[in-house]
Each structure stands twice: as structure tokens, then as C-alpha cells.
């Protein structure tokens, strides 16, 4: 298939990956523009610490700048530093993992968040996949993503209490969980987005959406 | 569900749960769909039915104790997870395992990729009703598992690597066994291709079914064969080579339309590329040690332990405490069978990982899937779901 496929010369995805920016070049391009600092914890690649007010702006720039083109958001990673030895900064951090399909470079952005106000702007408008990564981070750490369209639990049961990857969540703790998530609200939202108007959710056996 | 369609008509939609336990979901996945007849109008997905708290569990043990858990991520190619995790920890230590270990790992990676693709394609074909292919591929897969058994004693969950090396060297005759199986793989692929490639039923069921454009796939963070099926020529083995992949002659297989057919055929042809890489790696396989001699990672020689106090302490510390990667945060990834498998490791300098985040490749595929199947028909859904190869073990962790 690779040989027979008609080449579409306009698509950058068909071209070989181009050499990306080096760590030094990324630093000069980004540090001043977003008042970022280099995270000393990442001694292998480059992690830039940005303030949470600049995160959305920085992510938009990373995605759209023609010399950077960080078009893939690989992951959103929550970290709880509660029991980290000699940690003085804020309790939480969220690390965003970017890579590019055009250039051979990667970058991590890291935002520190205070325990009392663990809220950060959502990137769902820039990267659709952020919706799922952010749901997972909310589920596991209780970090709120402002502007997220559907901030529900992802891995844990919808009746689950607490955020299990926080360091103060006991790892042996049990919870009793019973009913399935009917998911009717999500389905109705999806139908509305497609132009359907829901008159009544009732239809025979499937109306609870549960049972399974 | 009574609705008013965009055109103003009253439409009765049937809401239906597909999964979490459904033969076509190959794992515990749940789709909740609104159907108009057999057409899917809207769908939402749910996951987490196989969530076992992997990331919480592994914070409780040492780095070596993480390894058996990684087997349970993508259990169709368990060794890839072992190797991916070890490679990330080795990056933190700044070491490279000896050459023989790296060649062996390439052989294991590519054989794992082969069996992962074999399982994906043949179960997908079973969903389409083509049962014969299942036996061609599963028999071949079984022979690879026989090699796994001889190599490390386990079939499905191997835990074959160690940080800084391997559990042990390959057994005598390993290379011959692998070469024999590679021939069988090629034979099986030829048989199955003969059955399906020009088969009208197969083509009708898969061509232009649930396609996704390259732009969308990138926006949804796709990697691996599913992304390549959309015509995006990206493969970590080529773009950011590790383990000497730049020395091997192979092509990336890319599709054009990103539909179910392309996703299946990209995997099919990737098997042949992996066969070629494995042969080249076997040719380059030279005798030598498989474990690093770095004292931070590797147990000292037994004779030295009995006669040398330092070696005794070293052995004791490694066994009772474990390895201590330098404090810091490090991300590393490999091209697994499904796409980019990454591990972000946060180390506080101690013997237990402070936090490990797995980046499972099929997470992004599953996230995009409910949107992809809107507009398709229910039978297409089974075909498309098989082709994106969701492995609940790594999806839910």
C-alpha cells in the first residue's frame, strides 16, 4: 500500500519529519515570551514551568506557530507533591506533553497549582483529546479544568468519593459502588450538538440506560 | 427516545448499550448509542471497567516490582511494555544495556509487534464472520508463545527484561526457533491475504467504513498504525530511532483513507516489515553479556559476593532496597504495536517510584471512537472497533 498510494504533495504528513528545534532554541523562543522558567527536575529533556494564567496562550502558540507546530497533545499528567522530600512549592503540578508531527521535537509544559485553588484553564478548544486527558486528571487528582464541557470521572466509578492518586488517599481504602452511570445526559448533549431536539428520553427498556 | 431531527421530523431513536460485556468489544468497553434503525446517530463512550489502580499500586513497591504489573498493560504484547518501562528507567540512569541485550530486545519487540497485529487482525476478521483466518493466525501466534515459554517460562505475562538488561540470555537454539516461526508468519500472512484482499464481502464491510482524516487523527493525538493508516508517515522507530533502528532496512507502511480497511492492511503489511527487522536483528546478534555491569543496577558476580565485602553490600542493597534512579522527572517512549507507549517517571531519589504515568497508545483511539462511528451502521461498528485495537488492560490501567 505504501508504494501504490497516490502521493498528496500538499500534505505535510507525507513528507519526512523535519529536524526540530534544539532545547536551546526552544528555550530562546519561549522563555521570554511566556515568562517561563526551566524546570530543574527534568534533567533529560526540556520542561518549561509556566504560570497557569499563561498556559492556554502558550499552548495555542505552540500549536499554531509555524516554526514549532506542536500539533499533538500526548498526555496531561497530574502530580501530587504532598510527600515529596523537601518540596516547598505548591502541592500539585500538571504536566502537558507535546510533540509535533512536522518537526522532530518535544516539549513539556508544567503548571504548579495550589491545593486551595487547583483550577486551570482547559485546553479542549485547542486539542479535542484534552477533554479525555483532563477528565482523567480531574478524576485522579481533583484538579478542576475551567471551561471543560464534560468534567466527569473517567477511570473510576461515577459514585467514587475522593481522588485516588492524591498521596493522602489511602491505597487500601474500599468504597461501595453500585449503580452504573446512565450516561443519558452525555448522549442528549451529543444529540443536541448534532441538531436533534430531545422531546422525551423515555423509550421502553433502555430508558435507564443501565441494566448492564 | 423521542426527538425532533434537524429537518423538523419527529424521530424515535432507540438508545442501546453496546458493552461493557459484549463479544464485539474484545474487553470491557461501553458504548451508549442512539440508533435510528440500524444507523448510529449519536454515541458516547465510557471506560474504566478494567481500571485496577495501576498507577497507585506501583507507587507502593520498588522499580523492579513495577515490571510484572507492566505485563498487564497491553497483554497481547506484554514484552513491549517491559522493554518500554526498562528503557525509561535506563534513560534516567543514563545507561545503555550491552549490545546483545539491545539486539535481543529488538527481536522481542518485533516478534511482540507481530503477535499483537496477528491477534488484532484475526479477531477483527472473526467479528466480520471470517473465522478461517483466525486459525491461520492463532496457530502461528501459538508458536511464538512456545518460544516465549522456552525463553522465560511464561506465555502471556513474561516479565522478561530487567532494568539494565534481561532476565537471562536466550536459550541455545533461540535464533533458529525464531527464524522458523518467521517463515510460518509469512506463510500465514500470505494465506490470509489470499483470502481477504480481493474478497468482495471483506472489502464491502471495511472500505470507507468509519474513516478519520489525518488532521482529525493528529488532533485526537493518535499514534502508531491507526495514524499511519490515515496517511501520516510517522513512526518513532524512524523519526526518533532508538535501539539502533536506524541500522535496519524497513519501510513504514502508510494508508490513504484512514478507514477500517486501511487500518487492517497497514497492520498486515507491518507484520512483514517486522519479520524483516527480526531477521536482520538475528543476523546482528553476537554472543556477549546481556546485563549491564553498572553496580547501581546489576547484581555482582556470585563469586565476588562470597569474597568481597563491597560486593556483598552491593548485592544486599540491590535486593533488599532496590534501584534508585536520580531524582527528577523523565519521559521516554517506544513505538509499541498500538502506537506511542510512554512512561513519565517522577523519582524522588528513593527506591519507590514517586509517580509513574503511563501513556497508553489506545487511549486516544478510544477517545475518538464514539465520534467516528456516528453515521455508521451497527455492524460497521464491530469492524471499526476491532481495527483500532483497543486493549482494555492499557486503556484502563
Coordinates of C-alpha atoms in Angstrom, one line a residue:
Chain A
X1 CA 0.0 0.0 0.0
X2 CA 2.8 2.4 0.8
X3 CA 4.2 2.2 -2.7
X4 CA 0.9 2.2 -4.6
X5 CA -0.7 5.0 -2.6
X6 CA -1.1 8.2 -4.6
X7 CA 1.0 10.9 -3.0
X8 CA -0.7 14.0 -2.0
X9 CA 2.1 16.5 -2.1
X10 CA 0.2 19.2 -0.2
X11 CA 0.0 17.1 3.0
X12 CA 2.9 17.7 5.4
X13 CA 2.3 14.3 6.9
X14 CA 3.6 12.6 3.8
X15 CA 7.0 14.3 4.0
X16 CA 9.8 13.0 6.1
X17 CA 9.9 14.5 9.5
X18 CA 12.0 17.7 9.6
X19 CA 14.7 18.4 12.1
X20 CA 13.1 20.3 15.0
X21 CA 14.3 23.0 17.3
X22 CA 17.0 22.1 19.8
X23 CA 16.4 22.5 23.5
X24 CA 18.4 25.8 23.5
X25 CA 16.3 27.1 20.5
X26 CA 13.1 26.2 22.2
X27 CA 14.2 28.0 25.4
X28 CA 15.0 31.2 23.5
X29 CA 11.7 31.0 21.6
X30 CA 9.5 30.5 24.6
X31 CA 11.1 31.6 27.9
X32 CA 10.8 35.4 27.4
X33 CA 7.5 35.3 25.5
X34 CA 5.7 33.4 28.3
X35 CA 7.7 34.4 31.3
X36 CA 8.6 30.7 31.7
X37 CA 11.4 29.1 33.6
X38 CA 13.2 25.8 33.0
X39 CA 12.1 23.1 35.4
X40 CA 15.3 21.8 37.0
X41 CA 13.6 18.5 37.8
X42 CA 13.7 17.5 34.1
X43 CA 17.4 16.9 33.6
X44 CA 16.9 14.8 30.5
X45 CA 14.7 16.8 28.2
X46 CA 13.0 20.2 28.4
X47 CA 10.2 21.1 30.8
X48 CA 9.1 24.7 31.0
X49 CA 7.3 26.0 34.0
X50 CA 4.6 28.5 33.1
X51 CA 2.1 30.3 35.3
X52 CA -1.4 29.0 35.0
X53 CA -2.7 32.3 33.5
X54 CA -0.3 31.9 30.6
X55 CA -0.9 28.2 29.9
X56 CA -3.7 28.5 27.4
X57 CA -1.9 31.2 25.5
X58 CA 1.3 29.3 25.5
X59 CA -0.4 26.1 24.2
X60 CA -2.1 28.0 21.4
X61 CA 1.2 29.5 20.4
X62 CA 2.9 26.1 20.5
X63 CA 0.2 24.6 18.3
X64 CA -0.1 27.4 15.7
X65 CA 3.4 28.8 15.4
X66 CA 4.8 27.7 12.0
X67 CA 8.2 27.0 13.3
X68 CA 7.0 24.9 16.2
X69 CA 3.8 23.1 15.2
X70 CA 3.3 21.2 18.4
X71 CA 0.1 19.6 17.0
X72 CA -0.1 16.5 19.2
X73 CA -1.0 16.7 22.9
X74 CA 0.3 13.4 24.0
X75 CA -0.8 13.4 27.6
X76 CA -1.8 15.5 30.6
X77 CA -0.2 14.3 33.8
X78 CA -1.1 15.3 37.3
X79 CA 1.5 15.1 40.1
X80 CA 0.9 15.5 43.8
X81 CA 4.0 16.6 45.7
X82 CA 2.5 16.2 49.1
X83 CA 5.1 13.7 50.4
X84 CA 7.9 14.7 48.0
X85 CA 11.1 15.2 50.1
X86 CA 11.9 18.9 50.7
X87 CA 9.2 20.1 48.4
X88 CA 8.5 23.8 49.1
X89 CA 6.4 24.9 46.1
X90 CA 2.7 24.3 45.5
X91 CA 1.2 20.9 46.2
X92 CA 0.1 20.0 42.7
X93 CA 1.5 20.2 39.2
X94 CA 0.1 19.4 35.8
X95 CA 2.5 18.5 33.0
X96 CA 1.4 18.7 29.4
X97 CA 3.3 16.6 26.9
X98 CA 3.6 18.0 23.4
X99 CA 5.1 16.6 20.3
X100 CA 5.0 17.6 16.6
X101 CA 4.2 15.6 13.5
X102 CA 6.1 18.0 11.4
X103 CA 9.3 18.6 13.4
X104 CA 11.4 16.3 15.4
X105 CA 11.0 18.0 18.8
X106 CA 9.1 17.5 22.0
X107 CA 8.3 19.8 24.9
X108 CA 6.7 19.6 28.3
X109 CA 4.8 22.5 29.9
X110 CA 4.3 22.3 33.6
X111 CA 2.0 24.4 35.7
X112 CA 2.1 24.4 39.5
X113 CA -1.2 24.6 41.3
X114 CA -2.0 25.4 44.9
X115 CA -4.1 23.0 46.9
X116 CA -6.7 25.6 47.8
X117 CA -7.3 26.7 44.2
X118 CA -6.4 23.8 42.0
X119 CA -8.1 25.2 38.9
X120 CA -6.6 25.6 35.5
X121 CA -7.9 26.6 32.0
X122 CA -9.0 23.7 29.8
X123 CA -7.3 23.1 26.5
X124 CA -10.3 21.3 24.9
X125 CA -10.8 24.2 22.5
X126 CA -7.2 23.7 21.1
X127 CA -6.9 19.9 21.3
X128 CA -10.0 17.7 21.3
X129 CA -8.1 14.9 23.1
X130 CA -7.5 17.2 26.0
X131 CA -11.1 16.5 27.0
X132 CA -10.3 12.9 27.9
X133 CA -6.9 13.6 29.4
X134 CA -8.3 16.3 31.6
X135 CA -11.2 14.1 32.8
X136 CA -8.6 11.6 33.9
X137 CA -6.6 14.2 35.7
X138 CA -9.7 15.5 37.4
X139 CA -10.7 12.0 38.4
X140 CA -7.4 11.0 39.8
X141 CA -6.2 14.3 41.4
X142 CA -9.3 16.6 41.7
X143 CA -7.7 19.3 39.6
X144 CA -10.5 21.4 38.0
X145 CA -10.3 22.3 34.3
X146 CA -12.2 25.5 33.8
X147 CA -14.2 25.6 30.6
X148 CA -14.2 21.8 30.2
X149 CA -17.5 20.7 28.6
X150 CA -17.9 17.4 30.5
X151 CA -15.7 17.2 33.6
X152 CA -16.8 13.8 34.8
X153 CA -14.8 10.9 36.2
X154 CA -13.2 8.7 33.6
X155 CA -11.4 5.7 35.1
X156 CA -13.2 5.5 38.5
X157 CA -16.8 4.8 39.0
X158 CA -19.1 7.8 39.0
X159 CA -20.1 7.3 42.6
X160 CA -16.5 7.2 43.8
X161 CA -15.6 9.7 46.5
X162 CA -12.2 11.4 46.6
X163 CA -9.2 11.4 44.2
X164 CA -7.2 8.2 44.5
X165 CA -3.8 9.3 43.1
X166 CA -3.5 12.0 45.7
X167 CA -0.8 11.0 48.2
X168 CA -3.2 11.3 51.1
X169 CA -5.7 8.8 49.6
X170 CA -5.0 5.5 51.5
X171 CA -4.2 2.8 49.0
X172 CA -6.1 0.1 50.9
X173 CA -9.3 2.2 51.2
X174 CA -12.5 0.4 50.0
X175 CA -15.7 2.1 48.7
X176 CA -19.0 0.6 47.9
X177 CA -20.2 1.4 44.5
X178 CA -23.5 0.2 43.0
X179 CA -25.3 1.9 40.1
X180 CA -24.0 2.3 36.6
X181 CA -23.7 5.8 35.1
X182 CA -26.8 6.0 32.8
X183 CA -24.9 8.4 30.5
X184 CA -28.2 9.8 29.2
X185 CA -27.1 13.4 29.8
X186 CA -24.0 12.9 27.7
X187 CA -26.0 11.3 24.9
X188 CA -28.6 14.0 24.9
X189 CA -25.8 16.7 24.8
X190 CA -24.3 14.8 21.9
X191 CA -27.6 14.7 20.1
X192 CA -28.2 18.4 20.7
X193 CA -24.8 19.2 19.2
X194 CA -25.9 17.3 16.1
X195 CA -29.1 19.4 15.8
X196 CA -31.5 17.0 17.4
X197 CA -34.0 18.2 19.9
X198 CA -34.8 15.6 22.6
X199 CA -38.5 15.6 23.5
X200 CA -38.6 12.7 25.8
X201 CA -35.9 10.4 26.9
X202 CA -38.3 7.5 27.6
X203 CA -38.3 4.5 25.3
X204 CA -39.0 1.2 26.8
X205 CA -36.3 -0.9 28.2
X206 CA -33.3 1.3 27.5
X207 CA -34.6 4.4 29.3
X208 CA -32.4 3.9 32.4
X209 CA -29.5 3.2 30.2
X210 CA -28.3 0.9 32.9
X211 CA -29.2 -2.7 33.5
X212 CA -25.8 -3.8 32.1
Chain B
X1 CA -36.1 8.4 22.9
X2 CA -38.4 10.9 21.1
X3 CA -36.5 13.6 19.3
X4 CA -37.0 16.2 16.6
X5 CA -34.5 15.8 13.9
X6 CA -32.7 18.8 12.3
X7 CA -35.2 18.6 9.4
X8 CA -38.2 19.0 11.8
X9 CA -39.4 15.4 11.6
X10 CA -40.3 13.5 14.8
X11 CA -37.9 10.6 15.1
X12 CA -38.0 7.8 17.6
X13 CA -34.4 6.9 18.4
X14 CA -33.6 3.7 20.2
X15 CA -30.9 4.1 22.9
X16 CA -28.8 1.0 23.4
X17 CA -25.8 -0.1 25.4
X18 CA -23.1 -1.9 23.5
X19 CA -20.9 -3.4 26.2
X20 CA -19.4 -3.4 28.7
X21 CA -19.5 -7.1 28.2
X22 CA -20.2 -7.7 24.6
X23 CA -18.4 -10.2 22.3
X24 CA -17.6 -7.4 19.8
X25 CA -15.9 -5.1 22.3
X26 CA -13.0 -7.5 23.0
X27 CA -12.7 -6.3 26.5
X28 CA -14.8 -4.3 28.9
X29 CA -15.7 -1.1 26.9
X30 CA -19.1 0.5 26.9
X31 CA -20.7 2.5 24.1
X32 CA -24.1 4.1 24.6
X33 CA -25.7 4.9 21.3
X34 CA -28.8 6.4 19.9
X35 CA -29.9 4.5 16.9
X36 CA -32.3 5.3 14.1
X37 CA -33.0 1.8 12.7
X38 CA -29.5 0.5 12.2
X39 CA -27.9 3.8 11.8
X40 CA -25.9 5.3 14.7
X41 CA -27.0 8.9 15.2
X42 CA -25.0 9.7 18.3
X43 CA -22.8 7.8 20.6
X44 CA -20.8 8.3 23.8
X45 CA -18.2 6.0 25.2
X46 CA -17.2 5.0 28.7
X47 CA -14.2 3.3 30.0
X48 CA -12.7 2.2 33.4
X49 CA -14.3 -1.2 33.7
X50 CA -10.8 -2.8 33.9
X51 CA -9.3 0.0 36.0
X52 CA -7.3 -1.5 38.8
X53 CA -5.3 1.4 40.0
X54 CA -2.1 0.5 38.3
X55 CA -0.5 3.9 38.9
X56 CA -1.4 3.8 42.6
X57 CA -0.2 0.2 43.1
X58 CA 3.2 0.8 41.6
X59 CA 3.9 3.7 43.9
X60 CA 3.8 1.2 46.8
X61 CA 6.7 -1.0 45.5
X62 CA 10.2 -0.7 44.1
X63 CA 11.1 -0.1 40.5
X64 CA 11.8 -3.8 39.9
X65 CA 8.3 -4.6 41.3
X66 CA 6.7 -2.4 38.7
X67 CA 7.8 -4.8 35.9
X68 CA 5.3 -7.6 36.4
X69 CA 2.5 -5.0 36.5
X70 CA 3.6 -3.7 33.1
X71 CA 2.9 -7.1 31.6
X72 CA -0.8 -6.4 32.3
X73 CA -1.0 -3.2 30.3
X74 CA -1.1 -4.5 26.7
X75 CA -1.3 -8.2 27.4
X76 CA -1.2 -9.0 23.7
X77 CA 2.4 -7.8 23.6
X78 CA 3.5 -7.9 27.2
X79 CA 7.2 -7.7 26.4
X80 CA 6.8 -4.4 24.7
X81 CA 5.6 -2.9 28.0
X82 CA 8.5 -4.5 29.9
X83 CA 11.0 -3.1 27.4
X84 CA 9.3 0.4 27.3
X85 CA 9.4 0.7 31.1
X86 CA 13.0 -0.5 31.4
X87 CA 14.1 1.8 28.7
X88 CA 12.6 4.8 30.5
X89 CA 14.3 3.9 33.8
X90 CA 17.6 3.3 32.0
X91 CA 17.3 6.7 30.4
X92 CA 17.1 8.2 34.0
X93 CA 20.3 6.3 34.9
X94 CA 21.9 7.3 31.7
X95 CA 23.0 3.8 30.8
X96 CA 22.5 1.7 27.6
X97 CA 22.4 -2.1 28.0
X98 CA 25.0 -4.2 26.3
X99 CA 24.8 -4.7 22.6
X100 CA 23.5 -8.3 22.8
X101 CA 20.7 -7.2 25.1
X102 CA 19.6 -4.5 22.7
X103 CA 19.6 -6.9 19.7
X104 CA 17.6 -9.4 21.8
X105 CA 15.2 -6.6 22.8
X106 CA 14.7 -5.7 19.1
X107 CA 13.9 -9.3 18.3
X108 CA 11.4 -9.5 21.2
X109 CA 9.9 -6.1 20.3
X110 CA 9.3 -7.0 16.7
X111 CA 8.0 -10.5 17.5
X112 CA 5.7 -8.9 20.0
X113 CA 4.5 -6.5 17.4
X114 CA 3.9 -9.4 15.1
X115 CA 1.7 -11.3 17.5
X116 CA -0.1 -8.2 18.6
X117 CA -1.0 -7.4 15.0
X118 CA -1.9 -11.1 14.4
X119 CA -4.4 -11.0 17.2
X120 CA -5.8 -7.7 16.2
X121 CA -6.4 -8.7 12.6
X122 CA -7.7 -12.2 13.2
X123 CA -10.2 -11.2 15.9
X124 CA -11.3 -8.3 13.8
X125 CA -11.9 -10.8 10.9
X126 CA -13.9 -13.0 13.3
X127 CA -16.1 -10.0 14.0
X128 CA -16.7 -9.9 10.3
X129 CA -17.5 -13.6 10.2
X130 CA -14.3 -14.7 8.6
X131 CA -13.4 -17.4 11.1
X132 CA -10.9 -19.3 9.0
X133 CA -8.3 -16.6 9.2
X134 CA -8.5 -16.9 13.0
X135 CA -6.9 -20.3 12.9
X136 CA -4.2 -19.4 10.5
X137 CA -3.1 -16.5 12.7
X138 CA -3.7 -18.1 16.1
X139 CA -1.7 -21.2 15.3
X140 CA 1.2 -19.0 14.3
X141 CA 0.8 -16.9 17.4
X142 CA 0.8 -20.1 19.5
X143 CA 4.3 -20.9 18.1
X144 CA 5.6 -17.6 19.2
X145 CA 4.2 -18.3 22.6
X146 CA 6.1 -21.6 22.6
X147 CA 9.3 -19.5 22.1
X148 CA 8.3 -17.2 25.0
X149 CA 7.7 -20.3 27.2
X150 CA 11.2 -21.6 26.4
X151 CA 12.7 -18.2 26.9
X152 CA 11.3 -17.3 30.2
X153 CA 8.8 -19.9 31.4
X154 CA 5.7 -17.7 30.9
X155 CA 3.4 -17.3 28.0
X156 CA 1.3 -14.3 28.4
X157 CA 2.9 -12.2 31.2
X158 CA 6.6 -12.6 30.6
X159 CA 8.5 -10.0 32.7
X160 CA 11.4 -10.9 30.6
X161 CA 13.5 -7.7 30.9
X162 CA 15.3 -6.3 33.9
X163 CA 16.4 -2.7 34.4
X164 CA 19.7 -2.7 32.7
X165 CA 19.4 -6.0 30.9
X166 CA 17.4 -9.2 30.6
X167 CA 16.1 -11.8 33.0
X168 CA 18.6 -14.1 31.3
X169 CA 20.2 -14.8 28.0
X170 CA 18.3 -16.5 25.2
X171 CA 18.4 -20.3 25.3
X172 CA 20.6 -22.2 22.8
X173 CA 18.7 -22.5 19.5
X174 CA 16.6 -19.4 20.1
X175 CA 17.6 -17.8 16.8
X176 CA 16.7 -21.0 14.9
X177 CA 13.3 -21.2 16.6
X178 CA 12.6 -17.6 15.7
X179 CA 13.7 -18.0 12.1
X180 CA 11.4 -21.0 11.7
X181 CA 8.5 -19.1 13.2
X182 CA 9.1 -16.1 11.0
X183 CA 8.7 -18.4 8.0
X184 CA 5.4 -19.6 9.4
X185 CA 4.3 -16.0 10.0
X186 CA 5.0 -15.1 6.3
X187 CA 3.1 -18.2 5.2
X188 CA 0.1 -17.3 7.4
X189 CA 0.0 -13.7 6.2
X190 CA 0.1 -14.9 2.6
X191 CA -2.8 -17.3 3.3
X192 CA -4.9 -14.7 5.0
X193 CA -4.2 -12.0 2.4
X194 CA -5.2 -14.5 -0.3
X195 CA -8.5 -15.0 1.5
X196 CA -9.4 -11.4 2.2
X197 CA -7.6 -8.9 0.0
X198 CA -9.8 -9.3 -3.1
X199 CA -12.8 -10.7 -1.2
X200 CA -15.9 -8.6 -2.1
X201 CA -17.6 -9.2 1.3
X202 CA -14.5 -8.1 3.2
X203 CA -14.0 -5.1 1.1
X204 CA -17.6 -4.1 1.3
X205 CA -17.5 -4.4 5.0
X206 CA -14.4 -2.4 5.5
X207 CA -13.8 0.1 2.7
X208 CA -14.9 3.7 3.6
X209 CA -16.2 2.4 7.0
X210 CA -15.6 4.8 9.9
X211 CA -12.8 6.8 8.2
X212 CA -10.9 9.5 10.0
X213 CA -8.9 12.2 8.3
X214 CA -5.2 12.8 9.0
X215 CA -5.9 16.2 10.6
X216 CA -8.5 14.8 12.9
X217 CA -6.3 11.9 13.9
X218 CA -3.5 14.2 14.8
X219 CA -5.8 16.5 16.7
X220 CA -7.0 13.5 18.7
X221 CA -3.4 12.6 19.5
X222 CA -3.3 9.3 17.5
X223 CA -0.1 7.5 17.1
X224 CA 1.0 4.2 15.6
X225 CA -0.6 2.1 12.9
X226 CA -4.0 3.8 13.2
X227 CA -2.4 7.1 12.5
X228 CA -0.3 5.7 9.6
X229 CA -3.5 4.3 8.1
X230 CA -4.7 8.0 7.7
X231 CA -1.6 8.7 5.6
X232 CA 0.6 10.2 8.2
X233 CA 4.1 8.8 7.7
X234 CA 5.2 8.9 11.4
X235 CA 6.9 6.1 13.3
X236 CA 9.1 6.6 16.3
X237 CA 11.4 3.8 15.0
X238 CA 12.2 6.1 12.0
X239 CA 11.7 9.6 13.5
X240 CA 13.4 9.2 16.8
X241 CA 15.4 6.0 16.4
X242 CA 16.3 4.1 19.5
X243 CA 18.0 0.6 19.9
X244 CA 19.7 1.1 16.6
X245 CA 16.6 1.0 14.5
X246 CA 18.3 3.3 12.0
X247 CA 20.6 0.4 11.1
X248 CA 17.7 -1.8 9.9
X249 CA 16.2 -1.7 6.5
X250 CA 12.5 -1.4 6.7
X251 CA 9.6 0.7 5.4
X252 CA 6.9 2.4 7.3
X253 CA 3.5 1.2 6.0
X254 CA 1.0 4.0 5.4
X255 CA -2.5 4.1 4.2
X256 CA -4.5 6.7 2.3
X257 CA -8.0 7.0 3.6
X258 CA -7.9 6.1 7.3
X259 CA -10.8 3.7 7.0
X260 CA -11.2 0.2 8.5
X261 CA -9.7 -1.4 5.5
X262 CA -6.5 0.7 5.7
X263 CA -6.1 0.2 9.4
X264 CA -6.2 -3.6 8.9
X265 CA -4.0 -3.7 5.9
X266 CA -1.4 -1.4 7.5
X267 CA -1.1 -3.9 10.3
X268 CA -1.0 -6.8 7.9
X269 CA 1.9 -5.3 6.0
X270 CA 3.7 -4.1 9.1
X271 CA 3.9 -7.7 10.1
X272 CA 6.0 -8.4 7.1
X273 CA 8.3 -5.4 7.9
X274 CA 8.7 -6.7 11.4
X275 CA 9.6 -10.1 10.0
X276 CA 12.4 -8.4 8.0
X277 CA 13.6 -6.4 11.0
X278 CA 13.7 -9.5 13.2
X279 CA 15.8 -11.4 10.6
X280 CA 18.2 -8.5 10.4
X281 CA 18.4 -8.3 14.2
X282 CA 19.1 -12.1 14.4
X283 CA 21.9 -11.7 11.9
X284 CA 23.5 -9.0 14.0
X285 CA 23.1 -11.0 17.2
X286 CA 26.5 -11.6 18.6
X287 CA 27.5 -13.5 21.8
X288 CA 28.1 -11.4 24.8
X289 CA 26.8 -10.3 28.2
X290 CA 23.1 -9.3 28.4
X291 CA 23.3 -7.3 31.6
X292 CA 25.0 -4.1 32.4
X293 CA 27.9 -4.1 34.8
X294 CA 26.7 -0.8 36.4
X295 CA 26.8 -1.5 40.1
X296 CA 23.7 0.7 40.7
X297 CA 21.6 -1.8 38.7
X298 CA 23.2 -5.1 38.3
X299 CA 23.9 -7.8 40.9
X300 CA 27.6 -8.5 41.3
X301 CA 29.1 -11.8 40.4
X302 CA 28.3 -14.5 42.9
X303 CA 31.9 -15.4 43.5
X304 CA 32.7 -11.8 44.3
X305 CA 29.8 -11.6 46.8
X306 CA 31.3 -14.5 48.8
X307 CA 34.8 -13.0 49.0
X308 CA 34.4 -9.2 48.8
X309 CA 32.7 -7.1 51.4
X310 CA 31.8 -4.3 48.9
X311 CA 30.2 -6.8 46.5
X312 CA 28.2 -8.3 49.4
X313 CA 26.9 -4.9 50.4
X314 CA 26.0 -4.1 46.8
X315 CA 24.1 -7.3 46.4
X316 CA 22.3 -6.8 49.7
X317 CA 21.3 -3.2 48.9
X318 CA 20.0 -4.1 45.5
X319 CA 17.9 -7.0 46.7
X320 CA 16.6 -5.5 49.9
X321 CA 16.1 -1.9 48.8
X322 CA 16.2 -1.8 45.0
X323 CA 17.5 0.6 42.4
X324 CA 17.5 4.3 43.0
X325 CA 17.1 6.4 39.9
X326 CA 18.4 10.0 40.3
X327 CA 15.7 12.4 41.5
X328 CA 13.8 14.2 38.7
X329 CA 11.1 13.8 36.0
X330 CA 11.8 11.9 32.8
X331 CA 9.6 10.9 29.9
X332 CA 10.6 8.2 27.4
X333 CA 8.6 6.4 24.8
X334 CA 8.8 3.5 22.3
X335 CA 6.8 2.6 19.3
X336 CA 4.6 -0.1 20.6
X337 CA 2.3 -2.2 18.5
X338 CA -0.5 0.3 19.0
X339 CA 1.4 3.5 18.9
X340 CA 3.5 5.6 21.3
X341 CA 3.8 3.9 24.6
X342 CA 5.4 6.3 27.1
X343 CA 6.3 6.4 30.7
X344 CA 6.7 9.6 32.7
X345 CA 8.6 8.8 35.8
X346 CA 8.9 11.1 38.8
X347 CA 11.6 10.0 41.1
X348 CA 12.4 11.5 44.5
X349 CA 15.7 9.6 44.5
X350 CA 14.3 6.8 46.6
X351 CA 13.7 3.2 45.8
X352 CA 10.0 3.5 45.1
X353 CA 8.8 5.4 42.1
X354 CA 7.1 8.6 43.3
X355 CA 4.7 8.7 40.4
X356 CA 4.6 6.9 37.1
X357 CA 2.2 7.9 34.4
X358 CA 1.7 5.6 31.5
X359 CA 0.8 7.0 28.2
X360 CA -1.3 4.2 26.7
X361 CA -1.5 4.3 22.9
X362 CA -5.0 3.1 22.6
X363 CA -6.5 5.8 25.0
X364 CA -6.5 8.3 22.2
X365 CA -8.1 5.9 19.7
X366 CA -10.9 5.1 22.1
X367 CA -11.5 8.8 22.9
X368 CA -12.1 9.5 19.2
X369 CA -14.1 6.4 18.5
X370 CA -17.6 7.4 19.6
X371 CA -17.4 10.4 17.2
X372 CA -16.1 8.2 14.4
X373 CA -19.0 5.8 14.5
X374 CA -21.7 8.4 14.3
X375 CA -23.2 8.0 10.8
X376 CA -22.1 4.4 10.5
X377 CA -24.3 1.3 11.0
X378 CA -24.2 -1.1 13.9
X379 CA -22.5 -3.9 12.1
X380 CA -19.8 -1.5 10.9
X381 CA -19.1 -0.6 14.5
X382 CA -17.8 -4.0 15.3
X383 CA -15.5 -3.9 12.3
X384 CA -14.2 -0.5 13.1
X385 CA -13.7 -1.2 16.8
X386 CA -11.6 -4.2 16.1
X387 CA -9.5 -2.2 13.7
X388 CA -8.4 0.4 16.2
X389 CA -7.3 -2.4 18.5
X390 CA -8.4 -1.2 22.0
X391 CA -6.7 -3.2 24.7
X392 CA -8.6 -2.6 27.9
X393 CA -5.6 -3.5 30.0
X394 CA -3.6 -0.5 28.9
X395 CA -6.7 1.7 28.3
X396 CA -7.9 1.5 31.9
X397 CA -4.7 0.7 33.7

